[in-house]
Coordinates of C-alpha atoms in Angstrom, one line a residue:
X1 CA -20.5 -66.8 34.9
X2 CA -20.4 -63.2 35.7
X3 CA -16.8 -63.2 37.2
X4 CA -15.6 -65.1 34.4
X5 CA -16.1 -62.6 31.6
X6 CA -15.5 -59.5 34.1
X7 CA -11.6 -62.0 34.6
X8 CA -12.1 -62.8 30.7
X9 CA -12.2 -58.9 30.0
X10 CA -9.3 -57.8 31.8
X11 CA -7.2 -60.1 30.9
X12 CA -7.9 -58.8 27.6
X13 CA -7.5 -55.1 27.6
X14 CA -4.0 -56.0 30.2
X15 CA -2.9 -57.8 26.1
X16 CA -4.3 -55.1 24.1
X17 CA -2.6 -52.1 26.0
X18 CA 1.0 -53.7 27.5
X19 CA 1.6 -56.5 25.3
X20 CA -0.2 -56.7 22.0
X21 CA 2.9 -57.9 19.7
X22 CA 4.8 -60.1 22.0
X23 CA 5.7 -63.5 20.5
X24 CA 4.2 -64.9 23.4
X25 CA 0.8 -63.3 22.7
X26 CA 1.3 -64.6 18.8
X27 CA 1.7 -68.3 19.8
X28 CA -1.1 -68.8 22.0
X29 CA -3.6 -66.7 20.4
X30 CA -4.8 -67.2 16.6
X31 CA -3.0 -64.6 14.1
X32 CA -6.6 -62.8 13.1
X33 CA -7.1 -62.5 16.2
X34 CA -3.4 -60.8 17.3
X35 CA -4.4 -58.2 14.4
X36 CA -7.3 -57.1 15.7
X37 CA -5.9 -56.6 18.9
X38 CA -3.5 -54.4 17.6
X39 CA -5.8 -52.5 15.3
X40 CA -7.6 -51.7 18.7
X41 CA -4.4 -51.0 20.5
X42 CA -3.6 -48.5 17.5
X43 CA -7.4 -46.5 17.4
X44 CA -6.6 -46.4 21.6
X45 CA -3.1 -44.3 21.1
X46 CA -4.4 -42.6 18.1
X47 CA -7.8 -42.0 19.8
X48 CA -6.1 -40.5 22.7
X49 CA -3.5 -38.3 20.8
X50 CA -6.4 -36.4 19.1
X51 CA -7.5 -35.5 22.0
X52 CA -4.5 -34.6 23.8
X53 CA -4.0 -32.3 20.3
X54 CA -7.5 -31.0 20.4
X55 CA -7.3 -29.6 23.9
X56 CA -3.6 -28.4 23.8
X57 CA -4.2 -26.6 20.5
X58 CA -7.7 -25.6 21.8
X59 CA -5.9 -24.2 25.2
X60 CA -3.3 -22.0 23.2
X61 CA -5.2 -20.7 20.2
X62 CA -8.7 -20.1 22.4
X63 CA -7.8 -16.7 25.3
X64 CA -11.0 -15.4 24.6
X65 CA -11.2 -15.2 28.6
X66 CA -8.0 -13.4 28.7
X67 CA -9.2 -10.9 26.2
X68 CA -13.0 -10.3 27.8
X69 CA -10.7 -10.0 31.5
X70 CA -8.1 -7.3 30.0
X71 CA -11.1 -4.9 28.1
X72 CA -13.3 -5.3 30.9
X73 CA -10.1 -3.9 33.5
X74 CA -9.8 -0.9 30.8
X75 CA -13.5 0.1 30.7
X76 CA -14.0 -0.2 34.8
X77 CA -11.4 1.9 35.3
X78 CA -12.4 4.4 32.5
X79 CA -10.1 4.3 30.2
X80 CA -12.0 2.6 27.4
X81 CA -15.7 3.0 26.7
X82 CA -17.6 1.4 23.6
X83 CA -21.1 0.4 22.2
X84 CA -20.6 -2.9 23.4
X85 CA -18.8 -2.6 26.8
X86 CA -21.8 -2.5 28.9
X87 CA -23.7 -6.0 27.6
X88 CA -20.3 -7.8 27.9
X89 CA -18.5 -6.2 31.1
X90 CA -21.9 -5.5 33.2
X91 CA -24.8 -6.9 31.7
X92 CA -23.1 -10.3 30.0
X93 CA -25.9 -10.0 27.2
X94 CA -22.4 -10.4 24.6
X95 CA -21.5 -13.7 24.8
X96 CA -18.6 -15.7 23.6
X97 CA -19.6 -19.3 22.6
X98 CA -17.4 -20.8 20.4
X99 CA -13.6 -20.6 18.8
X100 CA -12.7 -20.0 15.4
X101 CA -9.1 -18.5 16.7
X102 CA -6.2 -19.7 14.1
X103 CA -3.8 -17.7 16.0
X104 CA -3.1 -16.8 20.0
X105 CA -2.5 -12.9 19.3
X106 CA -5.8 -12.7 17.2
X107 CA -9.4 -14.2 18.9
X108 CA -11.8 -15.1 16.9
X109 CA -15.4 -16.3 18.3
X110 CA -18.9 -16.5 17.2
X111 CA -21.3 -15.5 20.0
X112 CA -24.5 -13.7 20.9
X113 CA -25.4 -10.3 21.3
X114 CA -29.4 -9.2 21.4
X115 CA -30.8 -11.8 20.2
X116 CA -28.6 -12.1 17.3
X117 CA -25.4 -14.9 16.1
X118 CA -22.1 -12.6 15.5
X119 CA -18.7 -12.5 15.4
X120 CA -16.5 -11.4 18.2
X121 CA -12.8 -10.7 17.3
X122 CA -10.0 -9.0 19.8
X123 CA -6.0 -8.9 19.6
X124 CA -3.7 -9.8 22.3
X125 CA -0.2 -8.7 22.4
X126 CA 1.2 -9.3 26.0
X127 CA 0.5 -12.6 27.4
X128 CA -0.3 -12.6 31.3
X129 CA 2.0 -13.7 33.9
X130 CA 1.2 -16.4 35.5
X131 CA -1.2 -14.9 38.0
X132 CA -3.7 -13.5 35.5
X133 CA -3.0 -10.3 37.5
X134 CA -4.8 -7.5 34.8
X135 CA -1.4 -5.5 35.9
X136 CA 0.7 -7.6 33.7
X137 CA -1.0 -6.1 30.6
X138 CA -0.3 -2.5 31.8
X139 CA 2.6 -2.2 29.0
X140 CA -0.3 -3.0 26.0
X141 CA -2.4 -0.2 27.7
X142 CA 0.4 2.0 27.6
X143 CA 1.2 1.6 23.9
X144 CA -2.1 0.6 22.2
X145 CA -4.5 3.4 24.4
X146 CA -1.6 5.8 24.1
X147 CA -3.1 8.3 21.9
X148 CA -4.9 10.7 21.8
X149 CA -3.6 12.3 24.9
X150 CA -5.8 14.1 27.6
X151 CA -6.2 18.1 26.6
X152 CA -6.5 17.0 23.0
X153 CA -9.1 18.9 20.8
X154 CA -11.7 17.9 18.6
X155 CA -9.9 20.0 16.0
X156 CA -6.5 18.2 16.4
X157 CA -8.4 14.9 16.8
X158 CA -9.8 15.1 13.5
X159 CA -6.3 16.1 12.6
X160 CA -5.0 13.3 13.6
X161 CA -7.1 10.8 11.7
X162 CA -6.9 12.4 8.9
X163 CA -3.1 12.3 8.4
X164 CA -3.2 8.8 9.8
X165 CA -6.1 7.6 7.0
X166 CA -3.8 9.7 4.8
X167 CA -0.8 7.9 5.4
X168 CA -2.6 4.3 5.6
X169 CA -5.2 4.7 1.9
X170 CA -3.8 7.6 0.0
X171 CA -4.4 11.2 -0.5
X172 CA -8.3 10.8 -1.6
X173 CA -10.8 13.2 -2.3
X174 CA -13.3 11.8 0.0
X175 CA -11.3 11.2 3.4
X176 CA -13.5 13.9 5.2
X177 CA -16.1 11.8 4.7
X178 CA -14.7 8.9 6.3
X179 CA -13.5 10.9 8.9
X180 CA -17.0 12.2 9.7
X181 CA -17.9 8.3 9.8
X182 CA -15.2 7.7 12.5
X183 CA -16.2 10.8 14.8
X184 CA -19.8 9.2 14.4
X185 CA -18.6 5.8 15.5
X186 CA -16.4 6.5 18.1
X187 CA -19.8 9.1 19.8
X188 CA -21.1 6.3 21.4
X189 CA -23.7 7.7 23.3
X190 CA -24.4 10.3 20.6
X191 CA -24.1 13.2 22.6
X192 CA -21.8 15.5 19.6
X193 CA -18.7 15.1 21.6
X194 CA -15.9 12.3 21.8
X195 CA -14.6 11.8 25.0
X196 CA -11.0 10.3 25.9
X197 CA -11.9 7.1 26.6
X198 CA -14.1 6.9 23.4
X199 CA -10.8 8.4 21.1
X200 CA -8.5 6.1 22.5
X201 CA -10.9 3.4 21.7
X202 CA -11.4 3.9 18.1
X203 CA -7.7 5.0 17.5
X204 CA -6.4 1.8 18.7
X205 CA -9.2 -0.1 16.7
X206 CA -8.1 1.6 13.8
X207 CA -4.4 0.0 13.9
X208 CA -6.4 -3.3 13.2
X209 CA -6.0 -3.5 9.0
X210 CA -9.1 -5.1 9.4
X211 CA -11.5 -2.9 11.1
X212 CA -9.6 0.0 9.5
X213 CA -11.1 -1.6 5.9
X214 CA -14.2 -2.7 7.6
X215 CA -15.1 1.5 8.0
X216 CA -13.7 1.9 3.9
X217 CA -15.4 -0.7 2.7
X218 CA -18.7 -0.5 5.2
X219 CA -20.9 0.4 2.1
X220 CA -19.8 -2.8 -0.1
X221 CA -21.8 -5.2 0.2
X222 CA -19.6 -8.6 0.4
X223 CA -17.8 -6.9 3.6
X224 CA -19.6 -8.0 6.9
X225 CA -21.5 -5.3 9.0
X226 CA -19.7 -3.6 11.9
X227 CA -22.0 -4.3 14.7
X228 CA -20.6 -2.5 18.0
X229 CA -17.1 -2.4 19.7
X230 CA -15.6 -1.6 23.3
X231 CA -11.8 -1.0 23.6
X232 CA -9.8 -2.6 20.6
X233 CA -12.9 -5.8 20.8
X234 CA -15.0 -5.6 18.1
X235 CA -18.5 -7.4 16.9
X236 CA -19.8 -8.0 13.5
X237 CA -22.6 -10.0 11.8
X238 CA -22.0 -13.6 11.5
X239 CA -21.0 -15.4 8.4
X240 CA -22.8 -18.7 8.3
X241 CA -19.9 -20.4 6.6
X242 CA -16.4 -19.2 7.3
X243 CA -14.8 -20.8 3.8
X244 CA -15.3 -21.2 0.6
X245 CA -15.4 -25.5 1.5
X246 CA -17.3 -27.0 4.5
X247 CA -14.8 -29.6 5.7
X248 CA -11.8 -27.8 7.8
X249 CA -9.2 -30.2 8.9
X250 CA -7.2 -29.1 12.0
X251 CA -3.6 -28.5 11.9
X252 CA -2.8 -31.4 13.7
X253 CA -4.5 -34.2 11.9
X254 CA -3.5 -32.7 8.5
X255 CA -0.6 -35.4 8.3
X256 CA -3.0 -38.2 8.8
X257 CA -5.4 -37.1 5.9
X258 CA -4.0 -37.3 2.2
X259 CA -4.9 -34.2 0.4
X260 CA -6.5 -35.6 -2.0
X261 CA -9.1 -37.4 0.2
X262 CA -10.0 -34.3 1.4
X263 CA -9.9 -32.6 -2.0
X264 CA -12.7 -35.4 -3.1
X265 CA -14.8 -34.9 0.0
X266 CA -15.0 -31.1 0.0
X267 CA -16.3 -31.7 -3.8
X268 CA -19.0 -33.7 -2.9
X269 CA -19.7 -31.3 0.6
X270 CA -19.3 -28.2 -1.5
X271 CA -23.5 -26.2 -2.4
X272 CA -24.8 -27.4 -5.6
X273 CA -23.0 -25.7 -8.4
X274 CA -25.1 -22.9 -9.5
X275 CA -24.8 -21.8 -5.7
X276 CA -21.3 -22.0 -5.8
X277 CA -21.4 -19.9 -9.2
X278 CA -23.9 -17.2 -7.7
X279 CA -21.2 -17.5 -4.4
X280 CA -18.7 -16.9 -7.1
X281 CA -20.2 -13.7 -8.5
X282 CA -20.2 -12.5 -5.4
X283 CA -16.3 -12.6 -5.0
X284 CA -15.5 -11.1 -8.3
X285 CA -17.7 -8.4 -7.5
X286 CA -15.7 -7.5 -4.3
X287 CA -12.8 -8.1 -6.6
X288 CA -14.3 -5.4 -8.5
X289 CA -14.7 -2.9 -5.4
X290 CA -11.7 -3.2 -4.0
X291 CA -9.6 -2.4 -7.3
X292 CA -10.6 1.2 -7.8
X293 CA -12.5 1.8 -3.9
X294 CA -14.0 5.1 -2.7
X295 CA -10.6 5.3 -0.5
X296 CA -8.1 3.6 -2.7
X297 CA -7.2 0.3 -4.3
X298 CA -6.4 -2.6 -2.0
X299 CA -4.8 -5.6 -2.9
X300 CA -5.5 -9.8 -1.7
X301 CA -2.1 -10.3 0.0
X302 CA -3.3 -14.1 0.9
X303 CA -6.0 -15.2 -1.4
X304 CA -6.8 -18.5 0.4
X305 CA -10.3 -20.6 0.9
X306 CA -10.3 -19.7 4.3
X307 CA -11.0 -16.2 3.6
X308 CA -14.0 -16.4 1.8
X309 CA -17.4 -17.5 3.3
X310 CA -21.2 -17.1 2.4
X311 CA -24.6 -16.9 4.3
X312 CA -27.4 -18.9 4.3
X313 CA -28.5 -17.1 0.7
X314 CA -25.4 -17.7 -0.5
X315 CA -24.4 -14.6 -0.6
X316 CA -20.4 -14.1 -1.0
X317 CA -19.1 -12.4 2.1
X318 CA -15.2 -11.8 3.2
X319 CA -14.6 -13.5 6.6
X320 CA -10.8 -12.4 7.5
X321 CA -9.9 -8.9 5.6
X322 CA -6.5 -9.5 7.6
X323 CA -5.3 -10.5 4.4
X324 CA -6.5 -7.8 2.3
X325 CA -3.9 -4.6 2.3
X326 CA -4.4 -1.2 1.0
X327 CA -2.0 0.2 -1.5
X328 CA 0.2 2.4 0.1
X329 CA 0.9 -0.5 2.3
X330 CA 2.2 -2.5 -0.1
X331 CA 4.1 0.5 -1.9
X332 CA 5.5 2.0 1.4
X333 CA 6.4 -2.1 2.3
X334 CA 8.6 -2.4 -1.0
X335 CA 9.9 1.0 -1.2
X336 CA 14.1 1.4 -1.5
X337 CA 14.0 -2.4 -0.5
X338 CA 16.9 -4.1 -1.1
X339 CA 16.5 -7.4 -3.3
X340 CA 18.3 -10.0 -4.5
X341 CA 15.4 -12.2 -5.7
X342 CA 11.6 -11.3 -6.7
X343 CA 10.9 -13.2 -3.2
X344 CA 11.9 -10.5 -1.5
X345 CA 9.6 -8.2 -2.5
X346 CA 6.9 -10.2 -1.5
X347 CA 4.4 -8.2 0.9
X348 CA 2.4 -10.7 2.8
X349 CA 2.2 -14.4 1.4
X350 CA 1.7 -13.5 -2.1
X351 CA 1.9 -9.7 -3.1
X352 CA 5.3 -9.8 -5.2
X353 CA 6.6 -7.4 -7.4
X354 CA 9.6 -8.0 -9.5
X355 CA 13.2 -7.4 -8.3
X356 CA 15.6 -4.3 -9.7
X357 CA 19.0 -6.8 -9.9
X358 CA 21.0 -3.8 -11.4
X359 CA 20.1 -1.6 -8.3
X360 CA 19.3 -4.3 -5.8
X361 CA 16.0 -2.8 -5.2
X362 CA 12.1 -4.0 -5.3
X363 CA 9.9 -2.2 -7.9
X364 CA 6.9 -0.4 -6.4
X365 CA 3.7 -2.3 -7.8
X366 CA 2.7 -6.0 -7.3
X367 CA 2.5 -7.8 -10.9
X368 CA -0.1 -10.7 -10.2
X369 CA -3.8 -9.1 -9.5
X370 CA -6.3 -9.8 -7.6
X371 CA -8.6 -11.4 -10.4
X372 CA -5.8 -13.6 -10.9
X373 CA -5.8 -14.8 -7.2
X374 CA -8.7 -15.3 -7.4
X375 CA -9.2 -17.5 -10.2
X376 CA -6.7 -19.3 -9.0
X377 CA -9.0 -20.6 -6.2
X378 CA -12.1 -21.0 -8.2
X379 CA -10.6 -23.5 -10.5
X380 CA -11.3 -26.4 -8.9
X381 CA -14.0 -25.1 -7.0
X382 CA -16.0 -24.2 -10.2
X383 CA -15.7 -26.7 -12.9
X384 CA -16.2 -29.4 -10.4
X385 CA -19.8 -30.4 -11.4
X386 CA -20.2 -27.1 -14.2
X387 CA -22.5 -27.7 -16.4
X388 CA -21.3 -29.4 -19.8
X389 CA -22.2 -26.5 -22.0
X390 CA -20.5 -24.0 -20.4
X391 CA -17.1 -26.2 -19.3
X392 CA -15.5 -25.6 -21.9
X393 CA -15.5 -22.0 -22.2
X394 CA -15.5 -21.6 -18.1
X395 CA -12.6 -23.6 -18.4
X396 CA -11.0 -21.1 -21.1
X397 CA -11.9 -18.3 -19.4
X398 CA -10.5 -19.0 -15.8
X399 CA -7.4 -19.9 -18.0
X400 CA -6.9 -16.3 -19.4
X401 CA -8.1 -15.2 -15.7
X402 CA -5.1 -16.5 -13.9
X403 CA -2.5 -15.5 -16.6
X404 CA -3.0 -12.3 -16.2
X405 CA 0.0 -10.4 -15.0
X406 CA 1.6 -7.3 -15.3
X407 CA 1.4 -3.8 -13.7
X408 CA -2.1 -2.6 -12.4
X409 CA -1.7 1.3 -13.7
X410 CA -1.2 -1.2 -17.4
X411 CA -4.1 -3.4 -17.7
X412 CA -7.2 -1.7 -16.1
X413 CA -9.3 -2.1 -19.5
X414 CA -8.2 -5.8 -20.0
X415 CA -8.9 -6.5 -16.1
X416 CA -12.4 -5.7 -16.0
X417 CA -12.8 -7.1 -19.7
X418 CA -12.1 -10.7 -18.5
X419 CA -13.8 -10.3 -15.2
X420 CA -17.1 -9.1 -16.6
X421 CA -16.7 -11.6 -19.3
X422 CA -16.7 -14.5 -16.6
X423 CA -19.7 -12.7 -14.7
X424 CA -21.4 -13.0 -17.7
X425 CA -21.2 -16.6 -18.2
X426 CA -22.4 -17.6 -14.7
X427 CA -25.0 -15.3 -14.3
X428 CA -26.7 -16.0 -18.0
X429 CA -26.5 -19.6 -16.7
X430 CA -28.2 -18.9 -13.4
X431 CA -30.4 -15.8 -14.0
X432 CA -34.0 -16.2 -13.8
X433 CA -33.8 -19.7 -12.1
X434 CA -34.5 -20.2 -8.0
X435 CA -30.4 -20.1 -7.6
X436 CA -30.4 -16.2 -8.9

């Protein structure tokens, strides 16, 4: 009996996997049962191209081994140091645990590091030959560890980052400050003197737009905490959820899944709404820094889900400042840029200013906001579930929010009258309860 369903068996997955729609197959066996044998044909190929996807994808986005090999040959051989070099070169007390990369040249992790869940993030810019020798990266030590040189002095150090923060948020009253804040960060073992390998380290962190605005905006309290860095690696506090919606669908099963499926289910896996409004608050509040900051304005070059996150208060926190750019980016980006259309004065994926057709040239200031970005993504992510007695007006109010246009310098005064207006609504509506 046993040998005739192990011969029964066989014989069936030798028609489900080499012959499951010859006409042979349809004449002998009963039509129902031909279409399930092709239903489990199809979950067989499918089954196995998502996982042929998963790793492949998983194998080129996820080098944080390449990354932890490269810093660790820089700090052995002294010429990187860093608060958190010894736990993860010597000690292995930093530990990377699992991918959140969406791009080879920038790793993204969340790990361990005393005791504690963070967020480990490191660039790579020359991929290793193919025998992982650490001298194949010598080029990327040469140009991102190239300044400052050896004989430089404190003076011409400070010098140095001063014209650089200058040149990268804008002549501002208070860049001695944030120089001062540097110095201090890059003394790792607080001894009142930066060495070389300490310099170099914070120098070539600081070409990173997003630890650059992680030192600006380290007193805000929607930008996550800088925990501890060694070479141009860097750790900060972990952000419980990475995006605004739970479910993330990986590139390569986005053609299989209609949008609007997955629209519907985020709605339903999305926090009760008056977490989402006190997540909400949150946002425009860093709107609100960032538009007239201690060092500068900034401006939402890519205002996408994806970019916002929360804890587990619910407390609104920005999870990729990559996409966030500081002014004089921007202007020095569109500056004597020729044009033919408004799309090419487009900084990023959506910071556009308006095209000069007489002279061919981009104008220097981006005419859609940040509020208005941003409003933009909370439509459907807020009235989904609102209340019905503030709808209405939440409705009309998002709908001023994202027509707002025109220059910055213009429409300070209306810009903070709208935003405060929608704080307003969703705090009057939450304050006072267990949500607030």
């Amino acid at each position: 009996m046993m040998m005739m369903m192990r011969r029964s068996l066989r014989r069936l997955v030798h028609l489900v996997l080499f012959c499951p729609l010859s006409k042979r197959l349809q004449s002998r066996i009963p039509a129902i049962k031909v279409k399930y044998l092709f239903l489990a044909w199809l979950g067989i190929f499918v089954g196995s191209w998502v996982v042929y996807m998963h790793y492949s994808s998983y194998s080129e986005l996820c080098r944080g081994h390449v990354c932890q090999m490269i810093i660790c040959d820089h700090y052995r051989r002294g010429i990187i140091s860093g608060s958190s070099c010894r736990d993860l070169c010597e000690e292995n007390k930093l530990v990377f645990q699992h991918c959140l990369s969406s791009t080879p040249t920038y790793q993204v992790y969340s790990g361990t590091w005393k005791n504690k869940e963070v967020m480990i993030k490191c660039g790579i810019e020359e991929p290793l030959r193919g025998d992982g020798s650490p001298d194949s990266v010598s080029r990327r030590e040469l140009t991102l560890f190239d300044k400052p040189t050896r004989g430089t002095s404190m003076d011409e150090f400070r010098e140095m980052l001063l014209i650089f923060l200058r040149s990268n948020l804008g002549e501002q009253p208070s860049l001695g400050n944030l120089v001062g804040r540097i110095i201090s960060l890059a003394d790792v073992n607080q001894d009142g003197k930066v060495s070389l390998a300490e310099a170099k380290s914070v120098w070539a962190l600081l070409q990173f737009n997003e630890f650059l605005l992680m030192v600006a905006l380290h007193e805000k309290e929607h930008t996550p905490k800088l925990l501890g860095f060694c070479g141009d690696l860097y750790v900060t506090e972990r952000v419980t959820h990475t995006s605004l919606y739970r479910l993330e669908v990986p590139r390569y099963l986005q053609p299989l899944v209609p949008s609007a499926l997955h629209s519907s289910a985020n709605r339903w896996l999305a926090p009760a709404w008056p977490r989402r409004a006190k997540i909400t608050i949150g946002l425009l509040e860093f709107v609100e820094e960032i538009f007239h900051g201690s060092y500068g304005s900034y401006y939402i070059c890519d205002a996408s889900l994806r970019h916002v996150g929360y804890n587990s208060k619910y407390d609104c926190k920005m999870t990729d400042l990559r996409s966030v750019a500081t002014e004089m980016a921007v202007r020095g980006f569109l500056k004597n840029r020729h044009c033919e259309h408004n799309s090419d004065c487009t900084y990023g994926k959506d910071c556009t200013a308006t095209c000069d057709k007489l002279v061919k040239q981009c104008n220097g200031e981006v005419v859609q906001p940040n509020l208005a970005k941003v409003c933009h993504l909370l439509q459907g992510y807020l009235l989904f579930g609102a209340p019905p007695e503030i709808k209405e007006d939440l409705q009309k109010q998002l709908r001023t929010c994202v027509t707002l246009s025109g220059l910055a310098s213009q429409m300070e005064v209306h810009h903070s009258l709208v935003l405060n207006n929608l704080k307003t609504l969703l705090w009057k509506k939450i304050s006072n309860t267990k949500y607030s």
